[in-house]
C-alpha positions as CSV (number, residue, x, y, z in Angstrom):
1,M,-27.2,-84.7,-12.9
2,T,-26.1,-87.1,-9.6
3,S,-25.7,-86.0,-6.5
4,D,-22.8,-85.9,-4.2
5,S,-23.5,-89.2,-2.0
6,Q,-24.1,-90.6,-5.5
7,Q,-20.6,-89.2,-6.6
8,K,-19.3,-91.1,-3.2
9,R,-20.5,-94.5,-3.1
10,A,-19.5,-94.6,-7.3
11,R,-15.2,-94.2,-6.2
12,V,-16.0,-97.0,-3.5
13,P,-15.2,-99.9,-4.4
14,A,-18.3,-102.4,-4.4
15,H,-16.4,-105.0,-2.1
16,Q,-16.9,-101.5,1.0
17,R,-20.2,-100.6,-0.5
18,D,-21.4,-102.5,2.3
19,L,-19.5,-101.4,4.7
20,Q,-21.4,-97.6,4.6
21,A,-24.6,-98.8,4.0
22,G,-26.1,-96.7,7.2
23,P,-25.0,-94.0,8.4
24,P,-21.8,-94.2,11.7
25,R,-23.1,-95.5,15.0
26,G,-21.8,-93.0,18.4
27,K,-19.9,-94.2,21.1
28,L,-22.4,-93.5,23.0
29,Q,-25.9,-95.7,20.7
30,R,-22.8,-98.9,20.7
31,S,-23.2,-99.3,24.5
32,L,-26.4,-98.7,24.8
33,E,-26.7,-102.0,23.4
34,S,-24.3,-103.7,24.6
35,I,-25.9,-102.7,27.5
36,A,-29.2,-104.2,25.9
37,W,-27.5,-107.4,25.3
38,V,-26.1,-108.4,28.6
39,V,-30.0,-107.5,30.1
40,V,-31.4,-109.9,28.4
41,A,-28.7,-112.5,28.6
42,L,-28.8,-111.8,32.5
43,G,-32.3,-112.2,32.5
44,L,-32.9,-115.3,30.3
45,A,-30.2,-116.3,32.5
46,Y,-32.5,-115.5,36.1
47,Y,-35.6,-116.3,34.5
48,M,-34.7,-119.9,32.5
49,E,-32.1,-121.1,36.2
50,L,-29.0,-121.4,33.8
51,L,-27.7,-122.2,36.7
52,D,-29.3,-125.2,37.7
53,A,-29.9,-126.9,34.6
54,V,-25.6,-126.9,34.3
55,R,-25.4,-127.8,37.0
56,S,-27.7,-131.2,37.1
57,H,-26.7,-131.5,33.6
58,A,-22.8,-131.0,34.2
59,Q,-21.3,-134.3,33.5
60,G,-20.4,-136.5,30.8
61,T,-19.0,-136.1,27.7
62,W,-21.1,-133.0,26.9
63,F,-19.7,-131.3,29.6
64,Y,-16.3,-132.5,29.7
65,V,-15.9,-131.9,25.4
66,A,-17.9,-128.0,26.5
67,A,-15.6,-127.3,29.0
68,V,-12.4,-127.9,27.4
69,S,-13.0,-126.4,24.3
70,M,-14.4,-123.3,26.3
71,V,-11.4,-123.0,27.8
72,G,-9.5,-123.2,25.1
73,F,-11.1,-120.5,22.9
74,L,-10.4,-118.8,26.3
75,S,-6.7,-119.9,25.6
76,V,-6.2,-118.5,22.2
77,F,-8.1,-115.2,23.2
78,L,-6.0,-114.9,25.5
79,Y,-2.9,-115.5,23.8
80,L,-4.1,-113.4,21.1
81,E,-5.4,-109.7,23.5
82,V,-2.7,-110.5,26.1
83,Y,0.5,-112.0,25.2
84,L,1.3,-110.5,21.3
85,P,1.1,-107.5,22.1
86,R,3.3,-108.3,25.1
87,T,6.1,-109.6,22.2
88,R,4.8,-107.6,19.7
89,H,6.3,-104.8,21.8
90,G,2.5,-103.3,22.0
91,R,1.2,-104.0,18.4
92,R,-2.0,-106.1,18.2
93,A,-3.2,-108.9,15.6
94,D,-4.6,-107.3,12.7
95,Y,-8.1,-109.0,12.8
96,K,-8.9,-107.3,9.6
97,N,-6.3,-108.9,7.6
98,W,-6.2,-112.3,10.0
99,E,-4.9,-114.6,6.6
100,S,-2.1,-113.5,6.6
101,D,-0.9,-111.7,10.5
102,V,-2.9,-114.8,12.9
103,P,-4.1,-117.8,10.2
104,N,-3.7,-120.5,12.8
105,S,-5.0,-118.9,16.3
106,I,-8.5,-117.7,13.9
107,R,-9.2,-121.1,13.0
108,L,-8.0,-122.3,16.4
109,A,-10.8,-120.2,17.8
110,T,-13.4,-120.5,15.6
111,A,-13.6,-124.7,15.3
112,L,-13.3,-124.2,19.6
113,G,-16.7,-122.2,19.2
114,V,-18.4,-124.1,17.1
115,V,-17.5,-127.2,19.2
116,A,-18.0,-125.3,22.6
117,S,-21.1,-123.9,21.3
118,I,-23.0,-127.3,19.4
119,S,-21.5,-129.0,22.7
120,S,-23.1,-126.7,25.3
121,N,-26.5,-127.0,23.4
122,A,-26.0,-131.1,23.8
123,M,-25.4,-130.7,27.3
124,L,-28.7,-128.0,27.5
125,W,-30.7,-129.7,25.2
126,P,-32.6,-131.7,27.6
127,A,-33.1,-129.5,29.8
128,Y,-35.1,-126.2,27.6
129,G,-35.3,-128.3,24.6
130,M,-36.2,-127.0,21.6
131,L,-34.9,-124.0,22.8
132,T,-31.9,-124.2,23.6
133,P,-30.3,-122.8,20.5
134,V,-32.0,-119.6,20.6
135,L,-31.0,-119.5,24.5
136,S,-27.1,-120.5,24.1
137,F,-27.5,-117.8,20.8
138,L,-28.8,-114.9,23.8
139,W,-26.0,-115.3,26.3
140,F,-23.5,-115.7,23.4
141,M,-24.5,-112.3,22.7
142,G,-24.6,-111.5,25.7
143,I,-21.4,-112.8,27.1
144,T,-19.7,-111.0,24.0
145,A,-21.7,-107.8,24.6
146,F,-19.9,-107.9,28.5
147,I,-16.5,-108.6,26.6
148,S,-17.2,-105.6,24.1
149,F,-17.3,-103.2,27.6
150,F,-13.6,-103.9,28.2
């Protein structure tokens, strides 16, 4: 005999089984996790004196490449989240089917994000050395968690 959960799992296509691996998370849990990421990112930025490091290393090619790619990334984000819903009568971009809905925007945002990550890591490497990628990841997660509140 099979249990109900095994029968339900057998009916779910293989590519969707990973999405149902754990119990659904509630809104409170997601909010608490986001708050934790933001607090960690802000604490590290304060403790590691991020503003001073950026001020002291904010010159040269790496800074300008990072700044331009971050502005481009922000432009694509605003296009997808502000412009498209207003021109499509309130219909937002469908991120589950992005390959057919907004393929070039997502590809451009991905490329700009990779360039921004590499160039900002190269810019901050003299200040933090081997910790730079780890710190950049934690700050990125904090920014992403902050954006999720909106």
